[in-house]
Short mmCIF file of C-alpha atoms in Angstrom, two decimals:
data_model
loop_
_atom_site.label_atom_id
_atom_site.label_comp_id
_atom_site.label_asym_id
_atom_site.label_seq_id
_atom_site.Cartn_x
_atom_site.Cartn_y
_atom_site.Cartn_z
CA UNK U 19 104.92 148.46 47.07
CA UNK U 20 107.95 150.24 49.14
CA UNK U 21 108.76 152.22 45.78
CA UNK U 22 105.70 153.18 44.79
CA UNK U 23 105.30 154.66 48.87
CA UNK U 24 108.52 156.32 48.52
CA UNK U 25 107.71 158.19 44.97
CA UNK U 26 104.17 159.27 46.85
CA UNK U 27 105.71 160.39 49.96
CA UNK U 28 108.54 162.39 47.53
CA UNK U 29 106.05 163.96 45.64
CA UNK U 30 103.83 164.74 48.47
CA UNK U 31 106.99 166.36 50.29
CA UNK U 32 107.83 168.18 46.69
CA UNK U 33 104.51 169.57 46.51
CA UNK U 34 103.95 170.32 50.36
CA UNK U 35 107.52 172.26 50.41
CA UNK U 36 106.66 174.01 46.71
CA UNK U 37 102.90 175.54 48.26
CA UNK U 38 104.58 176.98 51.13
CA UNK U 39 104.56 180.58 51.64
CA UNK U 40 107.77 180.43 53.15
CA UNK U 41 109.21 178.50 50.10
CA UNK U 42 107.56 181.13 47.63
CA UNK U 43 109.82 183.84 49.19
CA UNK U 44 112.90 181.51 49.16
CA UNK U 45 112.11 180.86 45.17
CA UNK U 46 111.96 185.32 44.81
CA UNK U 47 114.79 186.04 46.29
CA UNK U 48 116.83 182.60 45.52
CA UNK U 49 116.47 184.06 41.53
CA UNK U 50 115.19 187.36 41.38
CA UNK U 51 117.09 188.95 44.10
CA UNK U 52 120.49 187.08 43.94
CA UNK U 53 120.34 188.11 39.91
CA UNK U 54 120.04 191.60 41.17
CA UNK U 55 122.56 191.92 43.47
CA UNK U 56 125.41 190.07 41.40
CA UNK U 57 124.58 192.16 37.94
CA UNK U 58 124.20 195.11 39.17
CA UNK U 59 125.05 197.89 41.19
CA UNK U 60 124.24 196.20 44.27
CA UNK U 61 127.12 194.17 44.22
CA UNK U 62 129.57 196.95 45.48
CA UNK U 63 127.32 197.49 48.30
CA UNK U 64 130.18 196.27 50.36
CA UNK U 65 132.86 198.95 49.02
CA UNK U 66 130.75 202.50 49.19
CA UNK U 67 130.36 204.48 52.01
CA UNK U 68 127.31 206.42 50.00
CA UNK U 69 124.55 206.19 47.66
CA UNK U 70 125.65 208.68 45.52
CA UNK U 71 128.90 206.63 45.27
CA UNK U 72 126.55 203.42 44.60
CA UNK U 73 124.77 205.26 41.79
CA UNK U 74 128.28 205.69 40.11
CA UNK U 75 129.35 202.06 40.25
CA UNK U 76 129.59 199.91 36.70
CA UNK U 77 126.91 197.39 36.45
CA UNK U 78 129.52 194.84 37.83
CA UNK U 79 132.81 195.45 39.23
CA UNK U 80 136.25 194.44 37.28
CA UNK U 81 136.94 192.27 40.77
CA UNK U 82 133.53 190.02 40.28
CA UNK U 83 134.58 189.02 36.80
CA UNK U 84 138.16 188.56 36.62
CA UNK U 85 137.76 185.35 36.71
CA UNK U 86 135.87 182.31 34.89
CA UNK U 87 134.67 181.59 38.41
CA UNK U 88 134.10 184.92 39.92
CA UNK U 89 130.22 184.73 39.34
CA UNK U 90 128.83 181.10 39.47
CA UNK U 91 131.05 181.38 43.19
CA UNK U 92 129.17 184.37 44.13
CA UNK U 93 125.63 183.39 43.07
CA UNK U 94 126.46 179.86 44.94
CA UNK U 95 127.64 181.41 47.95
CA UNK U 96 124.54 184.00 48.38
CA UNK U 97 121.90 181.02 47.33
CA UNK U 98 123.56 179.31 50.30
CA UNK U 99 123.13 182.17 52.61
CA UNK U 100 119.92 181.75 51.84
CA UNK U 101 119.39 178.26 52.07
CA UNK U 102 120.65 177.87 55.41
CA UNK U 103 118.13 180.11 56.36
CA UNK U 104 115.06 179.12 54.36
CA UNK U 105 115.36 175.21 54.83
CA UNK U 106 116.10 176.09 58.65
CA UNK U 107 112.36 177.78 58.83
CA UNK U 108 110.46 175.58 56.14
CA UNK U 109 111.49 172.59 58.18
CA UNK U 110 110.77 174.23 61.77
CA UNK U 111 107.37 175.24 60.16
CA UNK U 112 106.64 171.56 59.55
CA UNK U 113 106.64 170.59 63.15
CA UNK U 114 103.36 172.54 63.46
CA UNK U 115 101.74 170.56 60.81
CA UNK U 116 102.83 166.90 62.83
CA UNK U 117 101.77 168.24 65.88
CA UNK U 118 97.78 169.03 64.46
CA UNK U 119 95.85 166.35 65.83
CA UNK U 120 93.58 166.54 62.32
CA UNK U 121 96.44 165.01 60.56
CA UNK U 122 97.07 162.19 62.63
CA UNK U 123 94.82 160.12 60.38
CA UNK U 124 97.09 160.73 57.32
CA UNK U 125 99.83 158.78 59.67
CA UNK U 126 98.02 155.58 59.17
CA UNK U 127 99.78 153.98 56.26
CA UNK U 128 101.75 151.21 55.48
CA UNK U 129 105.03 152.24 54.63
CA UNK U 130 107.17 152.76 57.67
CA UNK U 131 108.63 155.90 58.91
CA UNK U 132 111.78 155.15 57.11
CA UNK U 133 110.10 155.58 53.64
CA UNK U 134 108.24 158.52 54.69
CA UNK U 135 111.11 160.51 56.00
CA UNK U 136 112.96 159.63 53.02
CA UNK U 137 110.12 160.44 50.33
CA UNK U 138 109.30 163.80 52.45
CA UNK U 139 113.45 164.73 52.42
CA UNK U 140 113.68 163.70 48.57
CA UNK U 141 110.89 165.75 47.90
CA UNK U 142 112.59 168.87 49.47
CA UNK U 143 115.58 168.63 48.02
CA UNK U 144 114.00 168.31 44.54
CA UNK U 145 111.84 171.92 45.43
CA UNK U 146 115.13 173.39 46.67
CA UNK U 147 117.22 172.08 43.79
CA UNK U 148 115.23 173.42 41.05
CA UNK U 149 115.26 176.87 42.40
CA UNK U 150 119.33 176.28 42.50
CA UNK U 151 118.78 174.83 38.93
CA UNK U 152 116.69 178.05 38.17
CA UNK U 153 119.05 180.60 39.76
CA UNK U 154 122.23 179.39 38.13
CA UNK U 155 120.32 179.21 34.70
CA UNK U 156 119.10 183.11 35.29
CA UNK U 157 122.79 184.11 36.29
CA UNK U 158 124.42 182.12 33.62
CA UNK U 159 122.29 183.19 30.86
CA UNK U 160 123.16 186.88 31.56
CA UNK U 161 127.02 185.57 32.27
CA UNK U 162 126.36 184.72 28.78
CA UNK U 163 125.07 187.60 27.02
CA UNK U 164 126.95 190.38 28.74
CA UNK U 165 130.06 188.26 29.86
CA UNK U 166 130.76 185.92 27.59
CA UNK U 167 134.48 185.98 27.83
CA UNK U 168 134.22 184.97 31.40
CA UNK U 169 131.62 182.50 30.91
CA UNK U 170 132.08 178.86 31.52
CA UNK U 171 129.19 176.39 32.23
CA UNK U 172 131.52 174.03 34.27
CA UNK U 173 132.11 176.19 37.37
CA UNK U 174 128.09 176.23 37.72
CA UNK U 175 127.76 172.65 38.05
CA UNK U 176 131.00 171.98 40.06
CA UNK U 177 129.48 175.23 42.77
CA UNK U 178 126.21 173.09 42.62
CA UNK U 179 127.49 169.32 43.50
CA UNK U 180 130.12 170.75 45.95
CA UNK U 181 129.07 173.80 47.62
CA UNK U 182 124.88 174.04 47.44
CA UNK U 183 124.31 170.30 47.97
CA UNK U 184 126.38 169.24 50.42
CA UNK U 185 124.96 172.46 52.70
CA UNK U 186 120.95 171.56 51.27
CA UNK U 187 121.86 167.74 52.55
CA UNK U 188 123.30 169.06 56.15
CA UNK U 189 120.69 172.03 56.96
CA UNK U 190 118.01 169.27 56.25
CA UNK U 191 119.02 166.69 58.14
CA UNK U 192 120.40 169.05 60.91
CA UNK U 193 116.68 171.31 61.45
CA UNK U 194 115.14 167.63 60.58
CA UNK U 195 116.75 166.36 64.43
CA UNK U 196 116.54 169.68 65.95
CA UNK U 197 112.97 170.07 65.44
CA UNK U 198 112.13 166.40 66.14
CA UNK U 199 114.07 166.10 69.71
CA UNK U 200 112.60 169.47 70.80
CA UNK U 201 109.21 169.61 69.71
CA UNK U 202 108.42 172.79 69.90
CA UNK U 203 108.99 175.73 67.05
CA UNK U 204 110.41 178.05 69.83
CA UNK U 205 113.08 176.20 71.35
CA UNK U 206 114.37 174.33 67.58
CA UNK U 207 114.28 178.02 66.82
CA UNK U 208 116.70 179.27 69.19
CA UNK U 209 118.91 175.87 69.30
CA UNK U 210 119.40 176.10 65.47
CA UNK U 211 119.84 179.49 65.56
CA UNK U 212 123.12 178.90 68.11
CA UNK U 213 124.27 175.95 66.21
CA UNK U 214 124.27 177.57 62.74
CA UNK U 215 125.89 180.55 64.14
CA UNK U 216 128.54 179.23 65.96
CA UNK U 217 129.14 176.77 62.87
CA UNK U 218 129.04 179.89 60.45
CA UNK U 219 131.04 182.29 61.98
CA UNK U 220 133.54 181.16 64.43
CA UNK U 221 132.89 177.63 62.72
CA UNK U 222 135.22 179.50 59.92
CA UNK U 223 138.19 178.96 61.97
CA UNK U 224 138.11 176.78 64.27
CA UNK U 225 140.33 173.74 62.30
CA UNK U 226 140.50 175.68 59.64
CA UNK U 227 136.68 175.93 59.02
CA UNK U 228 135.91 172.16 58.65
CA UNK U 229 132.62 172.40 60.33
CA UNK U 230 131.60 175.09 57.84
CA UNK U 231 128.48 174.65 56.09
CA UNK U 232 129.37 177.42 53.72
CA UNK U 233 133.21 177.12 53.54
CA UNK U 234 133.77 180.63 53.91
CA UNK U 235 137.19 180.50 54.78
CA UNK U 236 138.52 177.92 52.47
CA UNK U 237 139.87 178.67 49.19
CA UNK U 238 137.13 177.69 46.75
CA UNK U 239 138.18 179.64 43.28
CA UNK U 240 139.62 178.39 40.47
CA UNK U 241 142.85 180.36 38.83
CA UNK U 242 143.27 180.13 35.08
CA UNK U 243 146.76 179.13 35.61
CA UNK U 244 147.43 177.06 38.57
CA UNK U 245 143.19 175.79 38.91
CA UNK U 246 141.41 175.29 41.85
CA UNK U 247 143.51 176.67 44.87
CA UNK U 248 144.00 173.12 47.36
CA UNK U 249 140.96 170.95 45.40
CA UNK U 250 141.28 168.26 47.54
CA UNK U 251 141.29 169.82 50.87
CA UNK U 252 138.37 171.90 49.85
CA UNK U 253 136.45 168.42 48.22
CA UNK U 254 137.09 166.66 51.25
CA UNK U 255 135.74 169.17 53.35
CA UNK U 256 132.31 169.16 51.23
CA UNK U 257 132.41 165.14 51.56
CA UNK U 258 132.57 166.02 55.21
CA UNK U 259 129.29 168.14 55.64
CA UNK U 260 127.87 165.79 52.82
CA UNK U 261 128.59 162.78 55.21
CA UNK U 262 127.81 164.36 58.48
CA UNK U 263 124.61 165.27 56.68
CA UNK U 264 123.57 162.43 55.36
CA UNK U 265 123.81 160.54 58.89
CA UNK U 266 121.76 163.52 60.24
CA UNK U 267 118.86 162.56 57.69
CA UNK U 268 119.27 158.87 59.29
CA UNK U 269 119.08 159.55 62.65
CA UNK U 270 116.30 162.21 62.66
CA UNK U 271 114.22 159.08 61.80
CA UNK U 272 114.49 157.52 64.93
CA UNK U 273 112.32 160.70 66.95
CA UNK U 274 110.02 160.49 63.96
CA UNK U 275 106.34 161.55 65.75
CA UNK U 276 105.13 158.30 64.72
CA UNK U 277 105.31 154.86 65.90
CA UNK U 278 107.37 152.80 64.07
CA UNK U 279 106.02 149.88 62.19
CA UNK U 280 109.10 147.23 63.29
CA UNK U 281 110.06 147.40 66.66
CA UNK U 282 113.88 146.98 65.79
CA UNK U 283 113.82 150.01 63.21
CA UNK U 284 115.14 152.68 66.00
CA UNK U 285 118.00 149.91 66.78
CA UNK U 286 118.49 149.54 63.17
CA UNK U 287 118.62 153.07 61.92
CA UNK U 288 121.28 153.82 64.62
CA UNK U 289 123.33 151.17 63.46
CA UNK U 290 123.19 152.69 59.60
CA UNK U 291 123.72 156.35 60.55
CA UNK U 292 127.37 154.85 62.11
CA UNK U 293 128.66 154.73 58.35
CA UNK U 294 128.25 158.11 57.15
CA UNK U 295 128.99 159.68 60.90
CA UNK U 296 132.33 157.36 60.80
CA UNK U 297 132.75 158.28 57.03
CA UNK U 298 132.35 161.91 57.57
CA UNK U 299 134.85 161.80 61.01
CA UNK U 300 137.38 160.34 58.59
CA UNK U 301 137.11 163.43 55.98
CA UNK U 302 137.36 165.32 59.35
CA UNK U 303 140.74 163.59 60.38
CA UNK U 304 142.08 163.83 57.27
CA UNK U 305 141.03 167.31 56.40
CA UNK U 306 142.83 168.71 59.82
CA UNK U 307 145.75 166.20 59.01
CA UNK U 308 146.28 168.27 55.77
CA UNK U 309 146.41 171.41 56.94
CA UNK U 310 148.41 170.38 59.91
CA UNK U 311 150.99 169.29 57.69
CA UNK U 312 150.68 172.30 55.55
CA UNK U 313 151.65 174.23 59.18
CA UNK U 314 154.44 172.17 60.00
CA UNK U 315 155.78 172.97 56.56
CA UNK U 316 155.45 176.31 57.47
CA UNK U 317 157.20 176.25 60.44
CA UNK U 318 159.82 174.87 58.82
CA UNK U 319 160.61 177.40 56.47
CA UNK U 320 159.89 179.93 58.98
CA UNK U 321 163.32 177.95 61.03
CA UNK U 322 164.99 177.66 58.00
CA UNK U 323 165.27 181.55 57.34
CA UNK U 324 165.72 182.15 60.56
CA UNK U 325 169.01 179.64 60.80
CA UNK U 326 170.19 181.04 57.21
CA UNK U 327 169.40 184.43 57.28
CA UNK U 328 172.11 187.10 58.66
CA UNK U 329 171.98 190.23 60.13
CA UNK U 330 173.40 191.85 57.02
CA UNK U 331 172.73 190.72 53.54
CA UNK U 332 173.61 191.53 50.17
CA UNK U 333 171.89 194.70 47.69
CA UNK U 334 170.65 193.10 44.06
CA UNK U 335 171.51 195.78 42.14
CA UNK U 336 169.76 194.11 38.82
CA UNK U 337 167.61 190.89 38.41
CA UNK U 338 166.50 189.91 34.95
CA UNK U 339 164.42 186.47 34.03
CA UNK U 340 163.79 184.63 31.13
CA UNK U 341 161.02 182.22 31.24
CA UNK U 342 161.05 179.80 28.57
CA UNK U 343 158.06 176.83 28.20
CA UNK U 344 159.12 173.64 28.12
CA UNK U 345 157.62 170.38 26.29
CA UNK U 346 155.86 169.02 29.56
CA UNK U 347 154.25 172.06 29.87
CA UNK U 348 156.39 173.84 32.35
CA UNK U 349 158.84 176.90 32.38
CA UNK U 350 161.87 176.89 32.16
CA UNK U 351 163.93 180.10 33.91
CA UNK U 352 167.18 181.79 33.93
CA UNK U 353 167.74 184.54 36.80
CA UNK U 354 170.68 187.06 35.81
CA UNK U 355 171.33 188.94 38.95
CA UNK U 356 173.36 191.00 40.24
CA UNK U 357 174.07 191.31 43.75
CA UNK U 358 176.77 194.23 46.08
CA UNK U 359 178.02 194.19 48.92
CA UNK U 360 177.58 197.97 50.52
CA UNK U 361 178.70 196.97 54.25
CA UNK U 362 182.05 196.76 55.63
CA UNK U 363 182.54 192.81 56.04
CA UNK U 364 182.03 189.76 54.13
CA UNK U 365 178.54 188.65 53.57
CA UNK U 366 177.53 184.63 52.12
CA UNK U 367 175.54 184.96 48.61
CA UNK U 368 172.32 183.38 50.21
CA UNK U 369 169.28 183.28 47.61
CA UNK U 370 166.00 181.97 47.69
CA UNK U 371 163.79 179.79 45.84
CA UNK U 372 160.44 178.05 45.77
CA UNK U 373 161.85 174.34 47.04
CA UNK U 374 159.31 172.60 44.43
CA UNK U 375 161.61 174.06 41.81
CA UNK U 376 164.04 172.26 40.55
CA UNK U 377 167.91 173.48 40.18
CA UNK U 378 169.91 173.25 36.99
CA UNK U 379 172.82 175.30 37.57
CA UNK U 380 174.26 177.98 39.49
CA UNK U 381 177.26 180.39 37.95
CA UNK U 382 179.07 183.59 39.73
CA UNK U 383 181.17 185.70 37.68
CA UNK U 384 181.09 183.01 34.57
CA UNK U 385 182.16 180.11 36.91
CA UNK U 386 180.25 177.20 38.41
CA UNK U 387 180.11 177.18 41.71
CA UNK U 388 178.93 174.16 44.61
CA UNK U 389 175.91 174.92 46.32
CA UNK U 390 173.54 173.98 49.18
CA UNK U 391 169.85 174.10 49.22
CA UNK U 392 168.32 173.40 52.26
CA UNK U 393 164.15 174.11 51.79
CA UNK U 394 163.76 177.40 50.26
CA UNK U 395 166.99 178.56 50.63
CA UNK U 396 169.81 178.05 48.20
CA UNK U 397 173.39 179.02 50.18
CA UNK U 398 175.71 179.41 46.92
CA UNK U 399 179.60 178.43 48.10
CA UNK U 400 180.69 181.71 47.43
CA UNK U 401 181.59 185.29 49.53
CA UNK U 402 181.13 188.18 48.85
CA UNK U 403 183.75 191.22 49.88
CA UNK U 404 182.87 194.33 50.92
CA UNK U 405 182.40 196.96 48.02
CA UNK U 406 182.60 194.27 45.59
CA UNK U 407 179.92 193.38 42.92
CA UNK U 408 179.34 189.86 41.62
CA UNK U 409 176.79 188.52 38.93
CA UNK U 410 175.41 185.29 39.64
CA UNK U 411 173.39 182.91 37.25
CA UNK U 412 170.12 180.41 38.25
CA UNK U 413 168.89 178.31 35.84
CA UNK U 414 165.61 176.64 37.21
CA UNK U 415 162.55 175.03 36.14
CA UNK U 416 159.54 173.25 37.12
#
């Protein structure tokens, strides 16, 4: 009985969403207009100053296809743009329906608010979906034909799970709550308006953009050498708007404009909604954790030049590499420099290397010499006198 509610209130949400006018102009520009802008001229509406240099643009820049993930990322990060904003009205737009006193018959049924906010969410999500669905299946057909060397079906689906969904899941649940605490179109209006702002725009930097619904200022390409730039930082920030989302959803059942049919469901639903809040404020902690690791890293190597780094150094005259793959897949490099000293007292040979690489030997003049590596600096134990040249030899790898 509870199943079969759930699948009627789903498809009635589904349908409801899908008949909206609002929805209809959300499905145009979610596929017509995003194919538009990314394949054609309109895409370097950022760069020119004039539409006579517009006219002259390529159908798509060099910069939107050098990579694999250049346009599933773009057509993802516009459809969100425009989810936030279509979801945010379709769901304000709904309040005026609960609030008709005609339909207040349709609220007498037996499944419980619970089911019907679920079925009516589902159902949403499944109209907003398939126009993500349809949009990526436009862009990546033409990806196809006219880019196929840059084409790769993966990056579609991985934009969909972590970057559309998560934001579809949040903007629901968050406009859900709005709307149901104020009551009134006007003021959920304004209040979402200031939330989604502040979220969107200084939300992008404020600990490092974890409260972003459209992680704007976190890497989010993928690099055909080194991948995805920080994957898990970026994934766990996606869990975190996922989570946060998802105990939105649960708690915008407890204002539901209908009474509910068990007297302990309010007490009940707050208790559930404390797993995916507490969930989502642990991706929080350990998202800012990261990156405040990653700082004190920094800070580190910012000390660690300073402490190493003199007032005079040496000129490298010459510096050739040869890289060299190894079995495990890594390179292997030797660094043949040469290095002079041009001022009038002796200088320390003081190199410097990325610390995650790993040292095999270090040679001046055809002789090993000791060394110490402290971080990214490598302090060979050798001088250097003024006016005299010296070739020195890394050998490195990782």
């Amino acid at each position: 009985m509870g199943v079969n509610c759930v699948l009627i209130e789903i498809l009635y949400g589904f349908k409801l969403a899908r008949r909206n006018v609002i929805f209809l102009m959300f499905t145009i520009l979610g596929i017509v207009g995003i194919v538009l802008y990314v394949f054609t001229p309109l895409s370097a509406l950022p760069y020119v100053k004039s539409i006579d240099q517009l006219l002259k643009q390529p159908p798509m820049e060099w910069v939107s296809q050098v990579f694999p993930s250049s346009i599933p990322f773009t057509c993802a990060y516009l459809f969100n743009i425009l989810q936030i904003f279509f979801v945010t009205v379709l769901v304000i737009n709904d309040t005026r329906l609960t609030s008709m006193d005609t339909m207040d018959a349709l609220n007498v049924h037996p499944q419980g608010n619970s089911e019907s906010a679920a079925g009516n969410l589902v159902g949403k999500v499944l109209a907003f979906s398939m126009v993500n669905v349809l949009s990526f299946a436009f862009c990546g057909l033409l990806n196809f034909l006219f880019y196929p060397k840059v084409f790769n079906i993966g990056y579609y689906l991985f934009y969909w799970l972590t970057l559309n969904l998560p934001t579809l899941i949040f903007c629901l649940g968050l406009s859900t709550l709005v709307s149901r605490l104020t009551s009134n179109q006007g003021l959920s209006v304004i209040f979402l308006a200031v939330i989604l702002g502040v979220m969107t725009l200084p939300g992008s930097v404020w600990l490092n953009g974890v409260f972003d619904p459209l992680a704007t200022g976190i890497p989010n390409m993928f690099s055909d050498i080194t991948g995805h730039v920080n994957l898990g930082s970026y994934l766990t920030q996606r869990v975190f708007i996922l989570s946060f989302g998802m105990g939105l959803v649960v708690l915008a059942v407890i204002p539901y404009p209908r009474i509910h049919n068990n007297a302990q469901a309010a007490f009940r639903l707050a208790r559930v909604t404390l797993f995916p809040l507490l969930f989502a404020g642990g991706c929080a902690v350990a998202y800012t954790c990261d990156f405040q690791s990653v700082s004190n890293e920094r800070e580190a190597f910012r000390e660690t030049y300073s402490k190493y780094t003199p007032g005079k150094v040496l000129k490298i005259v010459n510096n050739q590499l040869y890289l060299k793959e190894t079995g495990n897949g890594g390179t292997s490099v030797t660094s043949r420099m040469t290095v002079e000293n041009k001022d009038d007292e002796e200088l320390p040979l003081i190199l410097y290397l990325n610390p995650g690489l790993v040292i095999s030997s270090v040679t001046v003049d055809g002789a090993n010499v000791k060394y110490q590596r402290e971080l990214q600096v490598l302090l060979a134990d050798c001088k250097v006198s003024p006016g005299e040249t010296k070739e020195g030899i890394v050998k490195y790898e990782g």
